[in-house]
PDB file of C-alpha atoms in Angstrom:
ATOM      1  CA  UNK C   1      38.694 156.296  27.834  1.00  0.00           C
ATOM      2  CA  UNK C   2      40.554 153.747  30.213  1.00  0.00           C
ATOM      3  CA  UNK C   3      39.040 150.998  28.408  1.00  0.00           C
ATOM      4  CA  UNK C   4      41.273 152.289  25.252  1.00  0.00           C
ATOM      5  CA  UNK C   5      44.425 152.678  27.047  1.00  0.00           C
ATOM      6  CA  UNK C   6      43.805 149.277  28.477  1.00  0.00           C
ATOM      7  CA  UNK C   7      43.902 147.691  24.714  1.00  0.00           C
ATOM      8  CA  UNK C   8      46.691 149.882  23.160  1.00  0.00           C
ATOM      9  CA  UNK C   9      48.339 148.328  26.152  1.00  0.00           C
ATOM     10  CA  UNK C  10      47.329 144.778  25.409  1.00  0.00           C
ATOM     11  CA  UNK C  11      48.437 145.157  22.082  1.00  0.00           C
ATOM     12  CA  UNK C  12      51.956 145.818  22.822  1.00  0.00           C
ATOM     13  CA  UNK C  13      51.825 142.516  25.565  1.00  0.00           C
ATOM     14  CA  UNK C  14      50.639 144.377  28.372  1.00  0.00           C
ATOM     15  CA  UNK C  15      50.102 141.407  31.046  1.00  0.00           C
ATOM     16  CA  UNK C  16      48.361 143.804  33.488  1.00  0.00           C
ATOM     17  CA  UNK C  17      46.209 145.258  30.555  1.00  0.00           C
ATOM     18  CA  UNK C  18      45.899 141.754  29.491  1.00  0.00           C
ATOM     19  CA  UNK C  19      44.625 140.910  32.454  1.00  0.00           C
ATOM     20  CA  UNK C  20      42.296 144.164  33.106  1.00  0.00           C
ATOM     21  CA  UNK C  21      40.125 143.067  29.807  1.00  0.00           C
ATOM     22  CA  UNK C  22      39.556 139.767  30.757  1.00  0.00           C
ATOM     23  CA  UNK C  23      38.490 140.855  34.396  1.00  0.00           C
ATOM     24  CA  UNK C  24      36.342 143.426  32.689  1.00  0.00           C
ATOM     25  CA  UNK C  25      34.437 141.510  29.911  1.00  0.00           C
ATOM     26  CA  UNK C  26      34.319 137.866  31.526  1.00  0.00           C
ATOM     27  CA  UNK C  27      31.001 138.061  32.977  1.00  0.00           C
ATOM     28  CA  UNK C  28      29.260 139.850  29.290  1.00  0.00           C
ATOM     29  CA  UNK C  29      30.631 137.005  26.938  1.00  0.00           C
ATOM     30  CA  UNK C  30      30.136 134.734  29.897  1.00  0.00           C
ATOM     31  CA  UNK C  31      26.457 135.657  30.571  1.00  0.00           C
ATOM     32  CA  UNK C  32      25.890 135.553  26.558  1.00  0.00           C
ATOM     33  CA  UNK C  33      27.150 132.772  26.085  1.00  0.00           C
ATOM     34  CA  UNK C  34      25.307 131.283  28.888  1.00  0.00           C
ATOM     35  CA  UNK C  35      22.088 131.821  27.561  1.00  0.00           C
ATOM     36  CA  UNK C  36      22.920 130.430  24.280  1.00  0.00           C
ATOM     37  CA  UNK C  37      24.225 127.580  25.686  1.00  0.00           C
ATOM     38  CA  UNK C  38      22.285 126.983  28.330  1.00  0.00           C
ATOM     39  CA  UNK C  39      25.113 124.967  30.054  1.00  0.00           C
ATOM     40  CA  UNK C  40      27.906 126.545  32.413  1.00  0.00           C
ATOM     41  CA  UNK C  41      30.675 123.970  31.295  1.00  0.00           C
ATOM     42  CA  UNK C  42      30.423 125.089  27.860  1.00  0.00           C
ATOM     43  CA  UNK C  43      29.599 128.445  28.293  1.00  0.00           C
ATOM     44  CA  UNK C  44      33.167 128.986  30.387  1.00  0.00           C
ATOM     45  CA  UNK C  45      34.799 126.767  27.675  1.00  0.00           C
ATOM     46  CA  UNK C  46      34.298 129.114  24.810  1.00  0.00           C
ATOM     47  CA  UNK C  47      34.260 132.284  26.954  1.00  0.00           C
ATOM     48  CA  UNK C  48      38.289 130.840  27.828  1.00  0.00           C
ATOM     49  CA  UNK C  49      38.537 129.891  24.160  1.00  0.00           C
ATOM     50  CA  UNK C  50      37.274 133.475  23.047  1.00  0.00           C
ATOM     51  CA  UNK C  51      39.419 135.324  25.370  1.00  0.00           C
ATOM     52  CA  UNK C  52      42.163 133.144  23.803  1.00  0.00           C
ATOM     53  CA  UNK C  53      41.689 133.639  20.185  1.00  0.00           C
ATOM     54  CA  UNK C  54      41.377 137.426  21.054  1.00  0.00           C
ATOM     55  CA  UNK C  55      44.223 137.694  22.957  1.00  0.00           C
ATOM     56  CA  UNK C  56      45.828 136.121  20.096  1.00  0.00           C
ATOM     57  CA  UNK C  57      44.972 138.292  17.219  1.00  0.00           C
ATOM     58  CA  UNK C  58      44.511 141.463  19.280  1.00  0.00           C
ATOM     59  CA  UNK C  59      46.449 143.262  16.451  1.00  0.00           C
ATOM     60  CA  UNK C  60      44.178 143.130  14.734  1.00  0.00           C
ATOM     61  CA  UNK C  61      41.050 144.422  16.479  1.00  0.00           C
ATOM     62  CA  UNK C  62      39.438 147.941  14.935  1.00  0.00           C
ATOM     63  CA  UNK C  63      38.606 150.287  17.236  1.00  0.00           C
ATOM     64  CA  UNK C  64      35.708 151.650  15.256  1.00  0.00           C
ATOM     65  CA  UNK C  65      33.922 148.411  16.848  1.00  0.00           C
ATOM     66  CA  UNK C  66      32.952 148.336  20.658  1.00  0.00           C
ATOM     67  CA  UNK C  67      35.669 145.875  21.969  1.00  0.00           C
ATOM     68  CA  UNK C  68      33.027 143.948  23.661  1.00  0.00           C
ATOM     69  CA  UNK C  69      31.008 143.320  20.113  1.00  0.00           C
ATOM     70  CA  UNK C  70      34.150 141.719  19.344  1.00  0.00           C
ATOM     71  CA  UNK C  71      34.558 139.876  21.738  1.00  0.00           C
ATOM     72  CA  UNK C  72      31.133 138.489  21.078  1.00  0.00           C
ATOM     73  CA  UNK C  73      31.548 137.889  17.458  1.00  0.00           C
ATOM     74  CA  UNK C  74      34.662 135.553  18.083  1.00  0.00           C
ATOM     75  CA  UNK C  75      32.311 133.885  21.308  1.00  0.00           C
ATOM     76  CA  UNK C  76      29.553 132.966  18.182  1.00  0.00           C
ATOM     77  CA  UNK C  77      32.212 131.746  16.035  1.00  0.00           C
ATOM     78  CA  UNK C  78      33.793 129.718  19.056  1.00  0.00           C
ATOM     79  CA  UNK C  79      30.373 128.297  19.367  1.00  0.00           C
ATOM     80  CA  UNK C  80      29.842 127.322  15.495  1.00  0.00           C
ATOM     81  CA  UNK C  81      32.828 125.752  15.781  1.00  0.00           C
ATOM     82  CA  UNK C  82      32.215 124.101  18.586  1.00  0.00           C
ATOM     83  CA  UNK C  83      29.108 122.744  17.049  1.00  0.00           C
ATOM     84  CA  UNK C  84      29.953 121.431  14.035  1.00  0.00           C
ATOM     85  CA  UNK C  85      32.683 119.445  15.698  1.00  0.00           C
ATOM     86  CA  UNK C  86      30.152 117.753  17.536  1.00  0.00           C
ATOM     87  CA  UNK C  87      27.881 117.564  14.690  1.00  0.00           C
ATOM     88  CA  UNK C  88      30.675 115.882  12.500  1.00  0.00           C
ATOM     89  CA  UNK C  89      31.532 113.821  15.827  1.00  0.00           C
ATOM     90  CA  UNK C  90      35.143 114.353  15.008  1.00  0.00           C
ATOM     91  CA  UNK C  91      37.078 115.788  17.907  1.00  0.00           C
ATOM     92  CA  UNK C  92      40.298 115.828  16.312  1.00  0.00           C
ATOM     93  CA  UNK C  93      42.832 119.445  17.441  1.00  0.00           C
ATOM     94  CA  UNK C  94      43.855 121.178  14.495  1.00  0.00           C
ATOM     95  CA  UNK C  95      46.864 122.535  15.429  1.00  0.00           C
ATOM     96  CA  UNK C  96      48.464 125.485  13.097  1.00  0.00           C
ATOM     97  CA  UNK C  97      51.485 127.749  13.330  1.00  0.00           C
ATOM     98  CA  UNK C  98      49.694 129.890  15.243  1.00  0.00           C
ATOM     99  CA  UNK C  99      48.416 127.868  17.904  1.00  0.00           C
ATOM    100  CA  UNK C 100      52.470 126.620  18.207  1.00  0.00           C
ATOM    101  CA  UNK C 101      53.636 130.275  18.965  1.00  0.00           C
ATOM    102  CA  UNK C 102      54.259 131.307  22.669  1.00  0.00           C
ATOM    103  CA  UNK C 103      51.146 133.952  23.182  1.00  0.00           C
ATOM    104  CA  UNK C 104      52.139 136.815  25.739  1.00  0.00           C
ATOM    105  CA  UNK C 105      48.974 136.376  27.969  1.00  0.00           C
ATOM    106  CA  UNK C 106      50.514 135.568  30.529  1.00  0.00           C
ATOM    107  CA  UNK C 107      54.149 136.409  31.779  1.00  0.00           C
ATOM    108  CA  UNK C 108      56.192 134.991  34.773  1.00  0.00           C
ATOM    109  CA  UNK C 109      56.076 138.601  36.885  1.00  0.00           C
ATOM    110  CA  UNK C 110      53.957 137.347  40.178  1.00  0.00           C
ATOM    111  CA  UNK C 111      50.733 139.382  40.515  1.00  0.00           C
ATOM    112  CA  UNK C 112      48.446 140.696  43.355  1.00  0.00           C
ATOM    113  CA  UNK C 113      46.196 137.608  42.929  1.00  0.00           C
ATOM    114  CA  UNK C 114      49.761 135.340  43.116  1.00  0.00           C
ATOM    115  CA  UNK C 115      50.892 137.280  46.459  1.00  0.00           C
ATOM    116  CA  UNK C 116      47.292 136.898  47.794  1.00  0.00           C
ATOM    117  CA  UNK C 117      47.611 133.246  47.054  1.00  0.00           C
ATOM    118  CA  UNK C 118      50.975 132.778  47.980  1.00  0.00           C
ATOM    119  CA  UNK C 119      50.856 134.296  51.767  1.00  0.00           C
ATOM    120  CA  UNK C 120      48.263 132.129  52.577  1.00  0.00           C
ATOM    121  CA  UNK C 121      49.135 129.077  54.952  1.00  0.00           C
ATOM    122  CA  UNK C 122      48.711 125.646  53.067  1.00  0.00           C
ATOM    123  CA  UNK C 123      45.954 124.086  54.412  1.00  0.00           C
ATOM    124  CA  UNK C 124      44.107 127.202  54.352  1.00  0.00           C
ATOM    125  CA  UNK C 125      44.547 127.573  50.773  1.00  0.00           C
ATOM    126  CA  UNK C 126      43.416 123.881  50.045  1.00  0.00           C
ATOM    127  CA  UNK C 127      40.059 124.542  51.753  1.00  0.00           C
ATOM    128  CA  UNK C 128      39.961 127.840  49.343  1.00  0.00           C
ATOM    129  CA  UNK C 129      40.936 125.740  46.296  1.00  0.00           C
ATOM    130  CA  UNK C 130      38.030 123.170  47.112  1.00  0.00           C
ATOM    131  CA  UNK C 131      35.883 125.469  46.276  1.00  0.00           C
ATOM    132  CA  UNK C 132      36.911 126.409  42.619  1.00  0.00           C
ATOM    133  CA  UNK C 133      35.495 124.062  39.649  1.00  0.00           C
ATOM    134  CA  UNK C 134      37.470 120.987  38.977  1.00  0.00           C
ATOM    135  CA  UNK C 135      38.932 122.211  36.082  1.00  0.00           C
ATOM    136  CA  UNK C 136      40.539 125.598  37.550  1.00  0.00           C
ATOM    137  CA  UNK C 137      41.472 123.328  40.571  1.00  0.00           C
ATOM    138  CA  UNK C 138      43.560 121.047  38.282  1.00  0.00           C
ATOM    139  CA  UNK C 139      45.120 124.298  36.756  1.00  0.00           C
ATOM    140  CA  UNK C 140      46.340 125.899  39.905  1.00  0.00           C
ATOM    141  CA  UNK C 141      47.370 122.301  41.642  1.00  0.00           C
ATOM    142  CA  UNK C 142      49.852 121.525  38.373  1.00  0.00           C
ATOM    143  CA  UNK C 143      51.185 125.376  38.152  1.00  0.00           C
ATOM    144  CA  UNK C 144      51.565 126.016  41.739  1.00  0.00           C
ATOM    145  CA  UNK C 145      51.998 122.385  43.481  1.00  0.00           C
ATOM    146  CA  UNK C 146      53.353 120.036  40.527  1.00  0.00           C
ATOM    147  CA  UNK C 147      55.246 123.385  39.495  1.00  0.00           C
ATOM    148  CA  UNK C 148      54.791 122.800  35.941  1.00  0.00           C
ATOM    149  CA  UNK C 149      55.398 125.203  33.109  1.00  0.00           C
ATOM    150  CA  UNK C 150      52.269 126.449  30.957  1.00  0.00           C
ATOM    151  CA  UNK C 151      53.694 124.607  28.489  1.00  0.00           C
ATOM    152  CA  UNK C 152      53.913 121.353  30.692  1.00  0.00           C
ATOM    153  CA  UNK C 153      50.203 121.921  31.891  1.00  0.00           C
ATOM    154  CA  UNK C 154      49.271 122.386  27.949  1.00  0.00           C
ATOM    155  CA  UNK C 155      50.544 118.878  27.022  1.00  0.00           C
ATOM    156  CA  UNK C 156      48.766 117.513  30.468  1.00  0.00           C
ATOM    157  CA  UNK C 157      45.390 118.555  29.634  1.00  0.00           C
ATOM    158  CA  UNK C 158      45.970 118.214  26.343  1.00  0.00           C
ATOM    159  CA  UNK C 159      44.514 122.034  25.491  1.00  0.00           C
ATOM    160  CA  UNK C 160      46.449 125.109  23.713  1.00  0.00           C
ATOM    161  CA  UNK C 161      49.343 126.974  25.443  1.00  0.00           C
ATOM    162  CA  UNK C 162      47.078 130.215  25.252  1.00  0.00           C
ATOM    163  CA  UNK C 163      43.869 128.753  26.968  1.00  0.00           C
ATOM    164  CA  UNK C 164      45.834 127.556  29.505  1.00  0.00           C
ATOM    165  CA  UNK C 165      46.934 130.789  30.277  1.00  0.00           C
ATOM    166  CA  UNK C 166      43.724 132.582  30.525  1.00  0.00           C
ATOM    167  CA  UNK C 167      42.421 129.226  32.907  1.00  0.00           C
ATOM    168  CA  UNK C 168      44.959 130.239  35.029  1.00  0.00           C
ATOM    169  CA  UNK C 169      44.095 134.124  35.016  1.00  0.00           C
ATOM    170  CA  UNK C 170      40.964 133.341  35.639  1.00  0.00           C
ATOM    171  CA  UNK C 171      41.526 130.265  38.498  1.00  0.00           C
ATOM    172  CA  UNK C 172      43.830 133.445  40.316  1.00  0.00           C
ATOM    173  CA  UNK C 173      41.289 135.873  39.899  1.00  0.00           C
ATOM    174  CA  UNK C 174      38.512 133.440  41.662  1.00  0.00           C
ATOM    175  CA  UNK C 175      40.737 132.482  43.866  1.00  0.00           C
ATOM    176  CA  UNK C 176      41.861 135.874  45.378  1.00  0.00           C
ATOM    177  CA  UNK C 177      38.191 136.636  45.615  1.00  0.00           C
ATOM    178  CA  UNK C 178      37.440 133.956  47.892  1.00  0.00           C
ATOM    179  CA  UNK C 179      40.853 134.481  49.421  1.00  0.00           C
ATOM    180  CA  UNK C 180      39.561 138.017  50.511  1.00  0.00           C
ATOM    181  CA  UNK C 181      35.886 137.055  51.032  1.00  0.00           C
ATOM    182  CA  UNK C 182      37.049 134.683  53.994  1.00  0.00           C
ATOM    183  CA  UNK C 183      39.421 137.352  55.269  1.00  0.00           C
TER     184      UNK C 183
END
């Protein structure tokens, strides 16, 4: 089953198997947790913040489970969490050991989505940016214009290391599509 190889891969730091799972199960925990939600902003937040914490602790999935039911029980429990912040109105960023370690999501080795973006001509790829939401637009701009590290863009928008990483996998993959949709 490629879907196996893909996360015995990502458990050993695979950044292309990495990337293959998110590509593959964005639009289920996505879509599920857009009809919980019922609000796009926060639906991407805690689909980024699920494919973070999974991507995280990946070690530790069990293959007896479908992968995607895990990936949906860490979506709920990004949502609980997510609500009882709110509820107890305090928005203050826990930050633990784990959350200080450099995460493997993403690696410096240029993929197809960077070579797509990178051949385009400059204006061109403005227009194409334009049309990404704000906050993938603000990724890409401070990785690929500002030049900053991950880490840089983490302190920036104040948000972990790890979901800026998966923002920016994701703001590459949407990016290439329209890329090649205009093409």
């Amino acid at each position: 089953m490629e879907i196996n190889k893909q996360i015995e891969k990502a458990k050993k730091g695979d950044q292309v198997a990495f990337t293959f799972l998110l590509d593959f199960y964005w639009n289920e925990v996505y879509g599920f947790m857009l009809k919980r939600t019922e609000n796009e902003t926060n639906a991407e937040d805690i689909t980024i913040e699920t494919f973070s914490k999974a991507f995280d602790k990946i070690a530790s999935y069990n293959p007896e489970f479908q992968f995607n039911t895990w990936l949906i029980a860490i979506a709920k429990n990004v949502h609980i969490d997510l609500l009882r912040k709110k509820k107890s109105g305090l928005f203050i960023e826990i930050t633990d050991d784990e959350n200080q370690q450099a995460y493997n999501i993403a690696d410096t080795t240029p993929s197809a989505e960077d070579e797509l973006i990178t051949e385009q001509n400059l204006s061109q790829l403005l227009q194409f940016i334009k049309e990404l939401k704000p906050h993938y637009q603000e990724v890409i701009q401070l990785r690929y214009f500002q030049e900053m590290s991950y880490q840089e863009i983490a302190s920036k928008i104040d948000e972990p290391l790890s979901n800026v990483k998966i923002k920016l996998l994701r703001a590459k993959k949407l990016l290439a599509e329209i890329i090649q949709d205009k093409r």
